[in-house]
Amino acid sequence: MKVLVGLGTCGIAAGAEKTYQALQAKAAAAGLPVEIDKTGCIGMCYREPLVEVRADDGSRVQYGNLTADKVERLLDEHVAQGKPIEDWMVWSDDGRGNERAYFTRQTRIVLRNCGKINPESIDDYLAIGGYQALNQVLQANEPEALIASIIDSGLRGRGGAGFPTGMKWRFTRLAAGDHKYIICNADEGDPGAFMDRSVLESDPHSVLEGMAIAGFAIGAGQGYIYVRAEYPKAIERLNIAIAQAEAKHLLGDGIWGTGFSFHVKLKEGAGAFVCGEETALMASIEGKRGMPRVRPPFPATKGLWECPTSINNVETFANIPWIITNGPKAYSSLGTANSKGTKVFAMAGKIKRGGLVEVPMGISIKEVVFDVCGGIKNDKKFKAVQMGGPSGGCIPAELQNTTIDYESITKTGAIMGSGGLVVMDETTCMVDVARFFLEFTQRESCGKCTFCRVGTKRMLEVLTRICEGKGKDGDIELLEQLATLVRSTSLCGLGQSAPNPVLTTIKYFRSEYEAHITNKKCPAHNCKPLLTYTILDSCIGCLMCAKVCPTKAITGELKKVHVLDQTKCTHCGECHKACRVDAIAVD
Amino acid sequence: MSEQRKYDFKKQHYAGEEGRLIPLLQRAQETDGYITRERITEIHRDCGIPVAQIYGVATFYAQFRLHPVGKNLIKVCHGTACHVSGANAITEAIEKTLGICNGETTPDKLFTIETVSCLGCCSLAPVIMINNDTHGNLTEKEVKKVLKQHQRAAIGEVQ
Ligand SMILES: Cc1cc2nc3c(=O)[nH]c(=O)nc-3n(C[C@H](O)[C@H](O)[C@H](O)COP(=O)(O)O)c2cc1C
Ligand code: FES
C-alpha cells in the first residue's frame, strides 16, 4: 500500500509538509507496511492538504483537508484496518467521495500525471511510459511527418495567442541556420494564473520530453526553460528532473542510443511581466534588459542570438508526448472546429472550488463555473469572470453560455489567454478591477513605446480619480479614446492589449462607471472614498465603533444610539467591521 | 543557502557563458541580500561588462534590490485573485502590526514589506510569502498570528 501527499506549492502552503512528516513518523512508529511518497498537485487546491491512499491492486482513494492531526486516524482506520473513512473522502476511482463532481466533467491530458507520480522520480515517469514518445519519434526519424502530425492534431499555442504549434515548428525547421533553439516559456506572469507552475511542479518530465521532441522536429540541439523566480519549487524540481534525465541519457548526447543530442538549460526570470513576451524573453536570456522588439523578423527566423528559435508555452509542450502516443486524431476529436483538445484553467477568486481544472474546448463558461467548480463562494451572485489576465477582459454573467474556444472568447472582447480564470461576485467593483489591471500594466510597461508608457499612466489617473469619487463627465469617453490610441501605437502585446480590461468593463458595466462618476456611489460597496456610513436605530450603544474610530467621528453614550459626524468621517470602515449587531449601514 | 547558489564568478558555468549577467546578479543578491556597490564593481572587473549596463539591467528587473532588506522579507500578493479577495486589508493589517508602510523595513531590521504581483497560489487567496514559506487563505487575524510567530522566533534567535 502507498500513501501519497500532494506537495505542490498550494499543498505546502496549506500544511502538506507537516502531514507528510507526520505520516512518515507515525507509520514508522506503528511499523505499518506502507510506503509514504510525494506527488504533485492533485488539483483540488480548495481542499488541500490532499492525500491519496493507493492499494496494491491500484485502486485509489483521495482525502481532503488532511492536516497532520488527522494522520493517526487515517493510518489506523484505512491503512491498518482497511476501512476507508467515508466522511473525509473527496474522490475515489470507484465513484465515491463528496467532491467527485469536480472531476467528472474534466478530461485530463496535460494534467495526466499530476498528482499521480512523484515529480522528483524519473523512475515513476518511466514506469508509466515516459520518454517513450521521444523514443518513438527518434526511431521513426521523420521530423517532417512528426510536424505534420502536430499540425493534424490542431494543437494551438497555450501561451495566449493560440498560434498553431505545428506551423511554428515548420517555419523554424525551414529557416536557414546551423544553430537553432527551443525555448519553453514558463514565465507565467499573468496574475491569477498558476497552470504552468502546477505542471512544472507535478510533472516536469512531460515538459522536458515535449521540448526534446520539438528539438528533434526543428533540428535544435539546445533548449532553454525560462521560469519566473517566484516559483522556487518549480525551479528545484526542474533541476532535479534535468539531472535525472541526463544521467539516463534521455537528455544530453546520444538520446535513446541515437545520434540525437538535446541539452536543456534553466534560466530564472527576474520579475518582469513583459519578459513573458517572446522577444523580450529572448533579450532577457541574452542577459539584457527585457524589452520587446519589432516583429518581423519573427523568432522562427531570427530568435535567440539571431538564430531560428521556436518558443512555446509549458502547457503546449506538456501536450506533445500525449499526442505522439495517442495519435493526432485522438486529440483533434476533442474540442470545436478551430480549437482542438483541452485547456487547463486556474480557477480562483470568488469560486467555491478553486484549483486546477482541465476541460475539453467547447464547454461553456457556465459549466466550468457551476458544474465543475460548484458556483460562487458563500452563494453570492455571479457577476463576471476575468479571462486572460491584464491582456484579457471581463465576461459578464449574462454571457455565461459563451463556449470556451479561441474565437468565441475573443468575440466578447476578452481573450483565451493562458488560462487564469478569476471569478467575481456582486461585491467586486468592476471600475476598481479595471483600475487594478491598469496599475499593473502601467507598472510593468517597459517604457519603450510612448503610448504604452504615458498613455497607460493617463488612463490609470482617470480610473483612479473615478474610484476616488472625483470622476468628471466625459471621463468614459476619454478612457475610450486613450484606449484606442494605446492599442494602435504599441509595439508588443502588453500595450496592444492593456486597454482590454478597461474596454470590456465599460462595454458590460457602463452603469457602474456612471454611478461612480455621476452619483458618486460604488454599487459594489468597494471604493472606500465613495461609501457613506450611517448608524441605524438598531444600535445598542456599546461604544465599540466609537472606540475604533481613528478620527473620533463617532460619539455617544452607553446604551444610547450613537451619532456619526459625516464631516469627520474618513470612510475607513473600521466602525462597520467593529459593530457586532450590524447597526452601521454602508451605501 | 546551498553552496551551489552562492556567488562565485569562477564557477565554470559562468565563465564562458553568454547571457550570464542576470544569473550573476541573482547569485549576488542571494549571497548579500541585495546588489551591493562592491559586487557591481566586481562583476565589471571579472566580465568586463560596463558598470552602466550592469546598473541598467539591475534596475530594469523588479527582483533586484539596490538597498538592504530586513531579515524576514514579507511578500504580499496583489495579484487579481488576491486583490478581489481582500489583499488591501491584509497589507493594512501587516502595516499596522509592524508599524511600517509597504516597501519599508522595521527599525530593528527584522521585517520588510514588499508587494508582488502573483505568487501562483491564487486558489488560496489572499496569499503572502514570508521568506520562502507561503501562507494562504489569510484573514486579518490570521496574518497577525503568523507575524507574531515570526517576531517571537526572531527575538528568540537574538537572545
Ligand atoms: C506582455 C506579454 C506577456 C506574455 N506572457 C506570457 C507568459 O507568461 N507565458 C507564455 O507562455 N506566453 C506569454 N506571452 C506570449 C508569448 O509571447 C508567446 O506568444 C508564447 O510563449 C508562445 O507560445 P505558444 O505558441 O505555445 O502559446 C506573453 C505575451 C505578451 C505580449
Ligand atoms: S493572485 Fe495572489 S497568488 Fe495569484
Coordinates of C-alpha atoms and ligand atoms in Angstrom, one line a residue, chain A residues 190-194 228 231 348 422 436, chain B residues 76-83 87 116-128 134, ligand 2:
Chain A
D190 CA -0.5 36.8 -15.5
P191 CA -1.7 37.4 -12.0
G192 CA -4.3 34.9 -11.2
A193 CA -2.7 32.1 -13.3
F194 CA -0.9 29.0 -11.9
R228 CA 9.8 33.0 -13.2
Y231 CA 8.4 29.7 -8.4
A348 CA -9.6 31.5 -8.4
V422 CA -10.8 34.8 -11.9
F436 CA -6.2 47.3 -10.8
Chain B
V76 CA 2.2 40.4 -0.1
C77 CA 0.4 39.2 -3.2
H78 CA -1.6 41.8 -5.0
G79 CA -2.5 39.6 -8.0
T80 CA -6.0 39.5 -9.4
A81 CA -7.3 36.8 -7.2
C82 CA -5.8 38.2 -4.0
H83 CA -7.0 41.7 -4.9
A87 CA -5.3 41.8 -0.3
V116 CA 4.3 41.2 -5.6
S117 CA 2.0 40.5 -8.5
C118 CA 1.2 36.9 -8.1
L119 CA 2.6 34.0 -6.1
G120 CA 0.9 31.3 -8.1
C121 CA -1.3 30.1 -5.2
C122 CA -4.3 32.1 -6.3
S123 CA -6.9 29.5 -5.2
L124 CA -5.7 30.2 -1.6
A125 CA -6.1 33.9 -2.0
P126 CA -5.2 36.2 -0.2
V127 CA -1.7 34.9 0.0
I128 CA 1.6 36.2 1.4
T134 CA 3.7 30.6 1.5
Ligands
FES2 S1 -3.2 36.4 -7.3 FE1 -2.3 36.2 -5.3 S2 -1.3 34.3 -5.6 FE2 -2.1 34.6 -7.6

